[in-house]
């Protein structure tokens, strides 16, 4: 909807225009609030006491803008399917929280699941930047090679 007109060209009512203005104002206030928090807790962010980065906090605003159709969905920097897996209470194993299960630990070994032809093909063909599930993702697990190497015994 364009402010002032419906998609068919008809004029919006005063109430519709007013509601849209209020919604835009609320979105702007949320963005300002995130920036204020980043500024106020700059030392905690820089020291690592607050684990998330300012960029990830700003991404929350971007995610909600996309959710309501005011921005494009943008996939986060993520390598979850290559460095982790999700095991649900049912035993289902997923490459991340949002992609379909690839096996179940009650029916086969975990290493067989994550190294199965299906799992290997999934990871080989996954382009996080263009995958529709990834583009709507709210998670952003990214493990750097340095962190990965430091975790090895």
XYZ file of C-alpha atoms in Angstrom, residues 11-126:
116
model
C -7.894 6.771 -1.482
C -7.220 5.531 2.044
C -9.440 6.720 4.834
C -8.052 9.206 7.329
C -7.934 6.370 9.874
C -5.866 4.160 7.562
C -3.393 6.960 6.892
C -3.198 7.763 10.593
C -2.608 4.081 11.489
C 0.199 3.835 8.935
C 1.851 6.980 10.308
C 1.663 5.594 13.860
C 3.207 2.295 12.679
C 6.030 4.114 10.875
C 6.677 6.182 14.000
C 6.840 3.027 16.161
C 9.326 1.408 13.758
C 11.490 4.521 13.820
C 11.407 4.579 17.640
C 12.556 0.935 17.779
C 15.502 1.699 15.499
C 16.442 4.708 17.629
C 16.137 2.600 20.809
C 18.516 -0.054 19.423
C 21.036 2.683 18.554
C 20.665 4.185 22.044
C 21.323 0.789 23.648
C 24.392 0.271 21.453
C 25.723 3.659 22.531
C 24.857 3.219 26.215
C 26.407 -0.250 26.458
C 29.322 0.400 24.090
C 31.910 -0.662 26.702
C 30.048 -3.903 27.450
C 29.749 -4.680 23.734
C 33.423 -3.903 23.105
C 34.634 -5.957 26.081
C 32.581 -8.969 25.056
C 30.473 -8.872 28.223
C 27.513 -8.512 25.867
C 28.215 -11.215 23.311
C 26.239 -9.790 20.400
C 27.723 -7.200 18.102
C 26.118 -3.868 17.241
C 25.579 -5.236 13.734
C 23.593 -8.184 15.053
C 21.486 -5.877 17.221
C 20.766 -3.659 14.214
C 19.804 -6.772 12.299
C 16.828 -7.213 14.657
C 15.376 -3.965 13.317
C 16.109 -5.068 9.724
C 14.458 -8.454 10.364
C 11.222 -6.873 11.588
C 11.198 -4.369 8.729
C 11.420 -7.291 6.307
C 8.778 -9.222 8.234
C 6.234 -6.472 7.652
C 7.267 -5.927 4.034
C 9.220 -2.691 4.528
C 12.613 -4.161 3.567
C 14.094 -7.158 1.802
C 14.954 -10.291 3.763
C 18.720 -10.588 4.073
C 20.417 -13.769 5.242
C 22.800 -13.338 8.165
C 26.429 -14.393 8.004
C 26.072 -18.026 9.016
C 27.957 -21.304 8.836
C 25.779 -23.319 11.226
C 25.203 -26.288 8.886
C 28.974 -26.725 8.506
C 29.995 -26.350 12.173
C 27.031 -27.612 14.206
C 23.793 -29.570 14.169
C 20.525 -29.424 16.069
C 19.330 -32.562 17.843
C 15.703 -32.234 18.871
C 14.163 -34.045 21.839
C 12.540 -36.451 19.339
C 16.013 -37.404 18.079
C 15.607 -35.586 14.763
C 18.853 -34.067 13.506
C 18.740 -30.802 11.565
C 21.569 -28.818 9.956
C 20.165 -25.770 11.788
C 16.947 -24.864 13.595
C 15.040 -23.968 10.457
C 15.946 -26.512 7.764
C 14.294 -29.951 7.595
C 15.578 -32.905 9.593
C 18.055 -35.197 7.840
C 17.834 -38.175 10.149
C 17.094 -39.381 13.654
C 19.614 -40.538 16.261
C 17.184 -43.255 17.429
C 17.490 -44.913 13.998
C 21.098 -44.239 13.023
C 24.347 -42.888 14.445
C 24.829 -39.140 14.586
C 28.002 -39.303 12.469
C 26.139 -41.315 9.827
C 23.449 -38.633 9.672
C 25.765 -35.638 9.354
C 27.966 -37.456 6.832
C 25.089 -38.975 4.831
C 24.823 -38.270 1.098
C 21.751 -36.106 1.850
C 23.600 -33.990 4.448
C 26.740 -33.671 2.328
C 24.684 -32.636 -0.697
C 22.692 -30.141 1.375
C 25.854 -28.427 2.625
C 27.545 -28.538 -0.782
C 24.567 -26.879 -2.466
C 23.463 -24.454 0.249
